[in-house]
């Protein structure tokens, strides 16, 4: 029988990698909590319409990357490729559209069928936030500031650049669409087949093309900043002003489009060169009609998502594995007594590992191998005397004949660095 491997584009999270992953998630959850974001958990699969209707029929996610299948009842379901649409669906489904603002944090797996590469997988994990309700540039800046705060808390903000843009409102995009159609129409024969299709359906998506010939044409394309309505211009100035007041550094990038069609007004990306060509580690923006697409009222929102795997790659070092206190016994008949001591230490909040075999020498070798700070030894003489041996493995010191009631206090003192 062939040796089974994880499916292409997936990976196991074990050891250092899992500890990095958990550090990113726990840090993001804690920082988002300071901003008042409450964690939601939505299903990992949804009715296909949740994504197909909202992400945009010309987006790569919908046209190429979604994992869609019919269940046994014949319903079309899709593994979630991103988190925002599910959060907006949950807002409507749970009757929360009249209780605003809603501040949402989420973390979990997402699924896209794309070419696996460094830091990108077909099952990947994201943290994200969504602020639903306010239609205010301060709200957009607040979400961006939260993302920047998370990067700082992880110690990876150095070398990560925040780029912002505005995608305008409906009036701005109508003007901009006309300008793009006129411009790209002069090069229609030179555009890639995909961009030719987008020229008819959504010319703004051409700006996101990775095709080398397209990129050369895009370089001289009109910029949305020249086609903004007064409202869109003032909104963007408000975002810039608030970020500056909060001392969140940024640069303008008029070519940021975002890969999903529901975005409007603010768009932003946190980018680094430390991960090679695919340098975006966190991205998001403002949206207007997404909740309405789910059957609710028109409620604006702003949010971001970040790939946990990519953030984890930027960490200087993984958190250390917990070093457990090791509990050993000399004879089979002492196993129950030793396990009782193990549980006493665990109940006191001390990470403790029970060694199953009655072999003190081998057990100590194992304890030293995993860098256990201390070992608890039970022999028949000690049990008869109602005493326990505690060995400090870091200092190679042994203190014996501690009464069971005093062991927890002594071990805590030892772990804290005391004698």
CSV table of C-alpha atoms in Angstrom, one decimal:
chain,number,residue,atom,x,y,z
A,1,UNK,CA,0.0,0.0,0.0
A,2,UNK,CA,1.5,3.4,-0.9
A,3,UNK,CA,2.4,5.7,1.9
A,4,UNK,CA,-0.3,8.3,2.3
A,5,UNK,CA,0.6,12.0,2.1
A,6,UNK,CA,-1.4,15.2,2.7
A,7,UNK,CA,-3.1,16.4,-0.5
A,8,UNK,CA,-1.2,18.8,-2.7
A,9,UNK,CA,-1.5,22.3,-1.4
A,10,UNK,CA,-2.1,21.3,2.2
A,11,UNK,CA,0.2,20.8,5.1
A,12,UNK,CA,0.3,19.5,8.6
A,13,UNK,CA,0.9,21.9,11.5
A,14,UNK,CA,3.2,20.3,14.0
A,15,UNK,CA,5.9,21.4,16.4
A,16,UNK,CA,7.6,24.7,15.6
A,17,UNK,CA,5.2,25.4,12.8
A,18,UNK,CA,2.1,24.9,14.9
A,19,UNK,CA,3.5,27.1,17.7
A,20,UNK,CA,4.2,29.9,15.2
A,21,UNK,CA,0.7,29.5,13.8
A,22,UNK,CA,-0.8,29.7,17.3
A,23,UNK,CA,1.3,32.7,18.3
A,24,UNK,CA,0.0,34.6,15.2
A,25,UNK,CA,-3.6,33.7,16.0
A,26,UNK,CA,-3.4,34.4,19.7
A,27,UNK,CA,-1.7,37.7,19.2
A,28,UNK,CA,-4.1,38.9,16.6
A,29,UNK,CA,-7.1,37.8,18.8
A,30,UNK,CA,-5.7,39.7,21.7
A,31,UNK,CA,-4.9,42.9,19.8
A,32,UNK,CA,-8.3,42.8,18.0
A,33,UNK,CA,-9.9,42.4,21.4
A,34,UNK,CA,-8.4,45.7,22.5
A,35,UNK,CA,-10.3,47.4,19.6
A,36,UNK,CA,-13.5,45.8,20.7
A,37,UNK,CA,-13.7,43.0,18.1
A,38,UNK,CA,-15.5,39.9,19.2
A,39,UNK,CA,-14.8,36.5,17.7
A,40,UNK,CA,-17.3,34.9,15.3
A,41,UNK,CA,-16.9,31.4,13.8
A,42,UNK,CA,-18.9,30.8,10.6
A,43,UNK,CA,-19.1,27.4,8.8
A,44,UNK,CA,-16.2,26.4,6.5
A,45,UNK,CA,-18.7,25.8,3.7
A,46,UNK,CA,-21.6,27.9,2.6
A,47,UNK,CA,-24.3,28.0,-0.1
A,48,UNK,CA,-22.4,28.7,-3.3
A,49,UNK,CA,-24.4,31.8,-3.8
A,50,UNK,CA,-22.8,33.4,-0.8
A,51,UNK,CA,-19.6,33.6,-2.7
A,52,UNK,CA,-20.6,33.5,-6.4
A,53,UNK,CA,-23.0,36.5,-6.0
A,54,UNK,CA,-20.7,38.6,-3.9
A,55,UNK,CA,-17.1,38.1,-4.9
A,56,UNK,CA,-17.6,39.0,-8.6
A,57,UNK,CA,-18.1,36.8,-11.6
A,58,UNK,CA,-14.9,38.0,-13.1
A,59,UNK,CA,-12.7,37.5,-10.0
A,60,UNK,CA,-10.1,34.8,-10.1
A,61,UNK,CA,-11.6,33.3,-7.0
A,62,UNK,CA,-15.0,32.7,-8.6
A,63,UNK,CA,-13.8,31.8,-12.1
A,64,UNK,CA,-10.8,29.5,-11.1
A,65,UNK,CA,-10.3,28.8,-7.5
A,66,UNK,CA,-13.5,27.9,-5.6
A,67,UNK,CA,-14.0,24.4,-4.3
A,68,UNK,CA,-17.6,23.8,-5.2
A,69,UNK,CA,-19.6,20.6,-5.0
A,70,UNK,CA,-23.1,19.2,-4.8
A,71,UNK,CA,-24.0,17.5,-1.5
A,72,UNK,CA,-26.2,14.4,-1.3
A,73,UNK,CA,-29.3,16.6,-1.3
A,74,UNK,CA,-28.3,18.2,-4.5
A,75,UNK,CA,-27.4,21.6,-3.0
A,76,UNK,CA,-24.4,23.5,-4.3
A,77,UNK,CA,-22.0,24.2,-1.6
A,78,UNK,CA,-18.6,25.9,-1.6
A,79,UNK,CA,-15.7,25.7,0.8
A,80,UNK,CA,-15.1,29.2,2.0
A,81,UNK,CA,-12.4,31.0,-0.1
A,82,UNK,CA,-12.4,34.0,2.2
A,83,UNK,CA,-14.0,35.2,5.4
A,84,UNK,CA,-15.8,38.5,4.7
A,85,UNK,CA,-18.8,37.1,2.8
A,86,UNK,CA,-19.6,34.5,5.5
A,87,UNK,CA,-19.5,37.2,8.2
A,88,UNK,CA,-21.9,39.4,6.3
A,89,UNK,CA,-24.2,36.4,5.7
A,90,UNK,CA,-24.1,35.7,9.4
A,91,UNK,CA,-25.0,39.3,10.2
A,92,UNK,CA,-28.2,38.9,8.2
A,93,UNK,CA,-29.0,35.3,9.2
A,94,UNK,CA,-28.7,36.1,12.9
A,95,UNK,CA,-30.8,39.3,12.8
A,96,UNK,CA,-28.0,41.6,13.8
A,97,UNK,CA,-28.5,44.3,11.1
A,98,UNK,CA,-30.3,46.5,13.6
A,99,UNK,CA,-27.6,46.1,16.2
A,100,UNK,CA,-24.7,48.2,14.8
A,101,UNK,CA,-21.8,48.6,14.8
A,102,UNK,CA,-20.7,45.0,14.8
A,103,UNK,CA,-17.0,44.4,15.4
A,104,UNK,CA,-16.0,40.9,14.3
A,105,UNK,CA,-12.7,39.0,14.5
A,106,UNK,CA,-12.3,35.6,12.9
A,107,UNK,CA,-9.6,32.9,12.4
A,108,UNK,CA,-9.7,29.7,10.6
A,109,UNK,CA,-9.1,27.7,7.4
A,110,UNK,CA,-9.9,28.9,3.9
A,111,UNK,CA,-9.8,27.0,0.6
A,112,UNK,CA,-8.7,28.0,-2.9
A,113,UNK,CA,-7.6,25.9,-5.8
A,114,UNK,CA,-4.5,27.7,-6.9
A,115,UNK,CA,-0.9,26.8,-7.6
A,116,UNK,CA,0.9,26.0,-4.4
A,117,UNK,CA,4.0,28.1,-3.7
A,118,UNK,CA,6.0,29.5,-0.8
A,119,UNK,CA,3.5,30.5,1.9
A,120,UNK,CA,0.5,29.8,-0.3
A,121,UNK,CA,-1.6,26.7,0.1
A,122,UNK,CA,-4.9,25.3,-1.1
A,123,UNK,CA,-6.0,25.0,2.4
A,124,UNK,CA,-4.6,28.0,4.2
A,125,UNK,CA,-5.5,29.9,7.4
A,126,UNK,CA,-6.5,33.5,7.9
A,127,UNK,CA,-7.1,35.9,10.7
A,128,UNK,CA,-9.3,38.9,9.9
A,129,UNK,CA,-11.6,41.6,11.2
A,130,UNK,CA,-14.7,43.2,9.9
A,131,UNK,CA,-16.2,46.5,11.2
A,132,UNK,CA,-19.9,46.6,10.0
A,133,UNK,CA,-22.1,49.7,10.2
A,134,UNK,CA,-20.1,53.0,10.3
A,135,UNK,CA,-19.7,54.9,7.0
A,136,UNK,CA,-16.9,57.0,8.2
A,137,UNK,CA,-13.2,57.4,7.2
A,138,UNK,CA,-12.2,57.0,10.8
A,139,UNK,CA,-13.6,53.5,10.8
A,140,UNK,CA,-11.5,52.6,7.8
A,141,UNK,CA,-8.4,54.1,9.4
A,142,UNK,CA,-9.2,52.3,12.7
A,143,UNK,CA,-9.3,48.9,11.0
A,144,UNK,CA,-6.0,49.7,9.2
A,145,UNK,CA,-4.5,50.8,12.5
A,146,UNK,CA,-5.6,47.5,14.1
A,147,UNK,CA,-3.8,45.5,11.3
A,148,UNK,CA,-0.6,47.6,11.9
A,149,UNK,CA,-0.9,47.0,15.6
A,150,UNK,CA,-1.0,43.3,15.1
A,151,UNK,CA,2.1,43.4,13.0
A,152,UNK,CA,3.9,45.4,15.6
A,153,UNK,CA,2.8,43.1,18.4
A,154,UNK,CA,4.2,40.1,16.4
A,155,UNK,CA,7.5,42.0,16.0
A,156,UNK,CA,7.3,41.9,12.2
A,157,UNK,CA,6.2,45.5,11.3
A,158,UNK,CA,9.8,46.4,10.4
A,159,UNK,CA,10.2,45.9,6.7
A,160,UNK,CA,6.4,45.8,6.1
A,161,UNK,CA,5.0,48.7,4.0
A,162,UNK,CA,1.4,49.9,4.2
A,163,UNK,CA,0.1,50.9,0.8
A,164,UNK,CA,-3.3,52.6,0.4
A,165,UNK,CA,-5.6,53.6,-2.4
A,166,UNK,CA,-9.2,54.6,-3.0
A,167,UNK,CA,-11.4,52.7,-5.4
A,168,UNK,CA,-14.0,55.6,-5.3
A,169,UNK,CA,-17.7,55.4,-4.9
A,170,UNK,CA,-20.3,54.4,-7.6
A,171,UNK,CA,-20.1,57.8,-9.3
A,172,UNK,CA,-16.3,57.7,-9.4
A,173,UNK,CA,-16.1,54.2,-10.7
A,174,UNK,CA,-18.6,55.0,-13.5
A,175,UNK,CA,-16.4,57.8,-14.7
A,176,UNK,CA,-13.3,55.7,-14.3
A,177,UNK,CA,-14.8,52.7,-16.1
A,178,UNK,CA,-15.4,54.9,-19.2
A,179,UNK,CA,-11.9,56.2,-19.1
A,180,UNK,CA,-10.5,52.6,-18.8
A,181,UNK,CA,-12.7,51.3,-21.6
A,182,UNK,CA,-11.5,54.1,-23.9
A,183,UNK,CA,-7.8,53.5,-23.0
A,184,UNK,CA,-7.7,49.7,-23.1
A,185,UNK,CA,-9.9,49.7,-26.2
A,186,UNK,CA,-6.9,51.1,-28.1
A,187,UNK,CA,-4.8,48.0,-27.1
A,188,UNK,CA,-7.5,45.3,-27.2
A,189,UNK,CA,-5.5,43.2,-29.7
A,190,UNK,CA,-2.4,43.3,-27.4
A,191,UNK,CA,-4.2,42.4,-24.1
A,192,UNK,CA,-4.3,38.8,-22.8
A,193,UNK,CA,-7.4,36.8,-23.5
A,194,UNK,CA,-8.4,37.2,-19.8
A,195,UNK,CA,-8.1,40.9,-19.9
A,196,UNK,CA,-10.1,41.1,-23.2
A,197,UNK,CA,-12.9,39.3,-21.4
A,198,UNK,CA,-12.6,41.7,-18.4
A,199,UNK,CA,-12.7,44.7,-20.7
A,200,UNK,CA,-16.3,43.9,-21.5
A,201,UNK,CA,-17.4,42.9,-18.0
A,202,UNK,CA,-15.2,44.7,-15.5
A,203,UNK,CA,-12.3,46.8,-16.9
A,204,UNK,CA,-11.1,47.7,-13.4
A,205,UNK,CA,-10.0,44.0,-13.0
A,206,UNK,CA,-7.5,44.5,-15.8
A,207,UNK,CA,-5.4,46.6,-13.4
A,208,UNK,CA,-4.9,43.4,-11.3
A,209,UNK,CA,-3.5,41.4,-14.2
A,210,UNK,CA,-0.2,39.6,-13.7
A,211,UNK,CA,0.4,39.1,-17.4
A,212,UNK,CA,3.7,40.8,-18.5
A,213,UNK,CA,2.2,42.3,-21.7
A,214,UNK,CA,-0.8,43.6,-19.8
A,215,UNK,CA,1.4,45.2,-17.1
A,216,UNK,CA,3.3,47.2,-19.8
A,217,UNK,CA,0.0,48.6,-21.0
A,218,UNK,CA,-1.4,49.2,-17.5
A,219,UNK,CA,1.6,51.3,-16.7
A,220,UNK,CA,0.1,54.3,-18.6
A,221,UNK,CA,-3.5,53.6,-17.9
A,222,UNK,CA,-5.7,56.4,-16.4
A,223,UNK,CA,-5.7,56.6,-12.6
A,224,UNK,CA,-8.8,56.7,-10.5
A,225,UNK,CA,-7.6,59.7,-8.5
A,226,UNK,CA,-8.3,61.8,-11.5
A,227,UNK,CA,-12.0,60.6,-11.7
A,228,UNK,CA,-13.1,60.8,-8.0
A,229,UNK,CA,-16.3,62.4,-6.9
A,230,UNK,CA,-16.1,65.1,-4.2
A,231,UNK,CA,-17.4,62.6,-1.6
A,232,UNK,CA,-14.8,59.9,-2.5
A,233,UNK,CA,-12.0,62.5,-2.5
A,234,UNK,CA,-13.0,63.8,0.9
A,235,UNK,CA,-13.5,60.3,2.3
A,236,UNK,CA,-10.0,59.3,1.2
A,237,UNK,CA,-8.5,62.5,2.6
A,238,UNK,CA,-10.2,61.6,5.9
A,239,UNK,CA,-8.6,58.2,6.0
A,240,UNK,CA,-5.2,59.7,5.2
A,241,UNK,CA,-5.6,62.3,7.9
A,242,UNK,CA,-6.6,59.8,10.6
A,243,UNK,CA,-3.8,57.5,9.8
A,244,UNK,CA,-1.3,60.3,10.0
A,245,UNK,CA,-2.8,61.4,13.4
A,246,UNK,CA,-2.5,57.8,14.7
A,247,UNK,CA,1.2,57.7,13.4
A,248,UNK,CA,0.5,54.8,11.1
A,249,UNK,CA,3.0,55.2,8.2
A,250,UNK,CA,1.7,54.6,4.7
A,251,UNK,CA,2.4,55.3,1.0
A,252,UNK,CA,-0.1,55.9,-1.8
A,253,UNK,CA,-0.4,53.2,-4.5
A,254,UNK,CA,-2.9,54.1,-7.1
A,255,UNK,CA,-2.7,50.7,-8.7
A,256,UNK,CA,-4.1,48.7,-5.8
A,257,UNK,CA,-7.4,47.2,-7.0
A,258,UNK,CA,-8.0,44.2,-4.6
A,259,UNK,CA,-8.9,40.8,-6.1
A,260,UNK,CA,-12.6,40.8,-5.1
A,261,UNK,CA,-15.2,42.9,-6.7
A,262,UNK,CA,-17.2,44.0,-3.6
A,263,UNK,CA,-14.6,46.6,-2.5
A,264,UNK,CA,-15.1,50.3,-2.9
A,265,UNK,CA,-13.5,53.5,-1.4
A,266,UNK,CA,-10.6,52.5,0.8
A,267,UNK,CA,-8.3,49.6,-0.4
A,268,UNK,CA,-5.0,48.8,1.4
A,269,UNK,CA,-2.2,46.2,1.5
A,270,UNK,CA,0.6,45.5,3.9
A,271,UNK,CA,3.6,44.4,1.7
A,272,UNK,CA,7.0,43.0,2.4
A,273,UNK,CA,10.0,42.0,0.2
A,274,UNK,CA,11.0,39.4,2.8
A,275,UNK,CA,8.8,36.6,1.2
A,276,UNK,CA,9.8,37.0,-2.4
A,277,UNK,CA,7.5,38.0,-5.3
A,278,UNK,CA,4.3,37.2,-3.4
A,279,UNK,CA,4.8,39.9,-0.8
A,280,UNK,CA,1.3,40.8,0.5
A,281,UNK,CA,0.8,39.7,4.1
A,282,UNK,CA,-2.4,41.5,5.0
A,283,UNK,CA,-4.9,43.3,2.8
A,284,UNK,CA,-8.5,44.6,2.9
A,285,UNK,CA,-10.7,47.5,2.2
A,286,UNK,CA,-14.1,49.1,2.4
A,287,UNK,CA,-17.4,47.7,0.9
A,288,UNK,CA,-20.9,49.0,0.6
A,289,UNK,CA,-23.3,46.4,-0.9
A,290,UNK,CA,-22.1,43.1,0.4
A,291,UNK,CA,-24.7,42.9,3.3
A,292,UNK,CA,-27.5,43.8,0.8
A,293,UNK,CA,-26.4,41.0,-1.5
A,294,UNK,CA,-27.1,38.6,1.4
A,295,UNK,CA,-30.7,39.9,1.7
A,296,UNK,CA,-30.1,42.6,4.3
A,297,UNK,CA,-30.2,46.4,4.2
A,298,UNK,CA,-27.3,48.3,2.7
A,299,UNK,CA,-24.8,48.3,5.5
A,300,UNK,CA,-21.2,49.4,4.8
A,301,UNK,CA,-18.2,47.6,6.2
A,302,UNK,CA,-14.5,47.6,6.3
A,303,UNK,CA,-12.1,44.8,7.1
A,304,UNK,CA,-8.9,43.0,6.4
A,305,UNK,CA,-7.6,39.4,6.2
A,306,UNK,CA,-4.1,38.1,6.7
A,307,UNK,CA,-2.6,34.7,5.9
A,308,UNK,CA,-1.4,33.1,9.1
A,309,UNK,CA,1.2,31.0,7.3
A,310,UNK,CA,2.7,34.0,5.7
A,311,UNK,CA,2.8,36.0,8.9
A,312,UNK,CA,4.3,33.0,10.7
A,313,UNK,CA,7.1,32.9,8.2
A,314,UNK,CA,8.2,36.4,9.2
A,315,UNK,CA,8.5,35.6,12.9
A,316,UNK,CA,12.1,35.7,14.1
A,317,UNK,CA,11.7,32.4,16.1
A,318,UNK,CA,8.9,30.1,17.1
A,319,UNK,CA,7.8,30.2,20.8
A,320,UNK,CA,9.6,27.4,22.7
A,321,UNK,CA,7.7,24.2,23.3
A,322,UNK,CA,6.6,23.9,27.0
A,323,UNK,CA,9.1,22.1,29.1
A,324,UNK,CA,7.2,19.7,31.4
A,325,UNK,CA,8.1,18.6,34.8
A,326,UNK,CA,8.8,14.9,34.6
A,327,UNK,CA,7.3,12.4,37.1
A,328,UNK,CA,9.1,9.0,37.4
A,329,UNK,CA,8.5,5.9,39.5
A,330,UNK,CA,10.9,3.1,40.4
A,331,UNK,CA,8.4,0.2,40.5
A,332,UNK,CA,5.1,-0.9,38.8
A,333,UNK,CA,3.4,-0.8,42.2
A,334,UNK,CA,4.1,2.9,42.5
A,335,UNK,CA,2.5,3.9,39.2
A,336,UNK,CA,-0.7,5.0,40.8
A,337,UNK,CA,1.1,7.1,43.4
A,338,UNK,CA,3.2,8.7,40.8
A,339,UNK,CA,0.2,9.5,38.6
A,340,UNK,CA,-1.6,11.0,41.6
A,341,UNK,CA,1.4,13.4,42.0
A,342,UNK,CA,1.3,14.2,38.3
A,343,UNK,CA,-2.4,15.2,38.5
A,344,UNK,CA,-1.7,17.3,41.6
A,345,UNK,CA,0.9,19.3,39.7
A,346,UNK,CA,-1.3,19.7,36.7
A,347,UNK,CA,-4.2,20.9,38.9
A,348,UNK,CA,-1.8,23.5,40.2
A,349,UNK,CA,-1.2,24.8,36.7
A,350,UNK,CA,2.2,23.1,36.2
A,351,UNK,CA,2.9,21.4,32.8
A,352,UNK,CA,3.7,17.9,33.8
A,353,UNK,CA,4.5,14.7,31.9
A,354,UNK,CA,4.1,11.2,33.4
A,355,UNK,CA,6.7,8.6,32.4
A,356,UNK,CA,4.9,5.3,32.0
A,357,UNK,CA,7.8,2.9,32.6
A,358,UNK,CA,9.3,1.9,36.0
A,359,UNK,CA,12.9,2.9,35.0
A,360,UNK,CA,14.4,5.9,36.7
A,361,UNK,CA,17.6,6.0,34.7
A,362,UNK,CA,15.9,5.8,31.3
A,363,UNK,CA,13.3,8.3,32.5
A,364,UNK,CA,15.9,10.8,33.5
A,365,UNK,CA,17.6,10.4,30.2
A,366,UNK,CA,14.3,11.2,28.5
A,367,UNK,CA,13.7,14.2,30.8
A,368,UNK,CA,17.1,15.6,30.0
A,369,UNK,CA,16.6,15.1,26.3
A,370,UNK,CA,13.5,17.2,26.3
A,371,UNK,CA,15.1,19.8,28.6
A,372,UNK,CA,12.6,19.2,31.5
A,373,UNK,CA,13.4,21.7,34.3
A,374,UNK,CA,12.7,19.2,37.0
A,375,UNK,CA,12.0,15.6,37.8
A,376,UNK,CA,9.8,14.1,40.5
A,377,UNK,CA,11.1,10.6,41.6
A,378,UNK,CA,9.1,8.1,43.6
A,379,UNK,CA,10.8,5.0,45.1
A,380,UNK,CA,9.4,2.6,47.6
A,381,UNK,CA,11.4,4.1,50.5
A,382,UNK,CA,10.1,7.6,49.7
A,383,UNK,CA,6.5,6.4,49.6
A,384,UNK,CA,6.9,4.6,52.9
A,385,UNK,CA,8.2,7.9,54.5
A,386,UNK,CA,5.4,9.9,52.8
A,387,UNK,CA,8.1,11.9,51.0
A,388,UNK,CA,8.9,12.8,47.4
A,389,UNK,CA,12.3,13.5,45.7
A,390,UNK,CA,12.5,16.6,43.6
A,391,UNK,CA,15.5,16.9,41.3
A,392,UNK,CA,16.5,20.3,39.7
A,393,UNK,CA,17.7,19.2,36.3
A,394,UNK,CA,18.9,22.6,35.3
A,395,UNK,CA,21.2,22.9,38.3
A,396,UNK,CA,21.8,19.2,38.7
A,397,UNK,CA,20.6,19.5,42.3
A,398,UNK,CA,18.4,17.1,44.2
A,399,UNK,CA,16.3,17.9,47.3
A,400,UNK,CA,14.6,14.9,48.8
A,401,UNK,CA,11.9,14.0,51.3
A,402,UNK,CA,9.4,16.7,50.5
A,403,UNK,CA,6.0,16.1,52.0
A,404,UNK,CA,3.4,15.7,49.2
A,405,UNK,CA,1.6,18.8,50.4
A,406,UNK,CA,4.8,20.8,49.9
A,407,UNK,CA,5.8,19.6,46.4
A,408,UNK,CA,3.7,22.0,44.4
A,409,UNK,CA,5.1,25.0,46.3
A,410,UNK,CA,8.7,23.8,45.9
A,411,UNK,CA,8.3,23.0,42.2
A,412,UNK,CA,6.8,26.4,41.5
A,413,UNK,CA,9.7,28.0,43.4
A,414,UNK,CA,12.2,26.0,41.4
A,415,UNK,CA,10.5,26.9,38.0
A,416,UNK,CA,10.6,30.5,39.0
A,417,UNK,CA,14.3,30.3,39.5
A,418,UNK,CA,14.4,30.1,43.2
A,419,UNK,CA,16.6,27.6,45.2
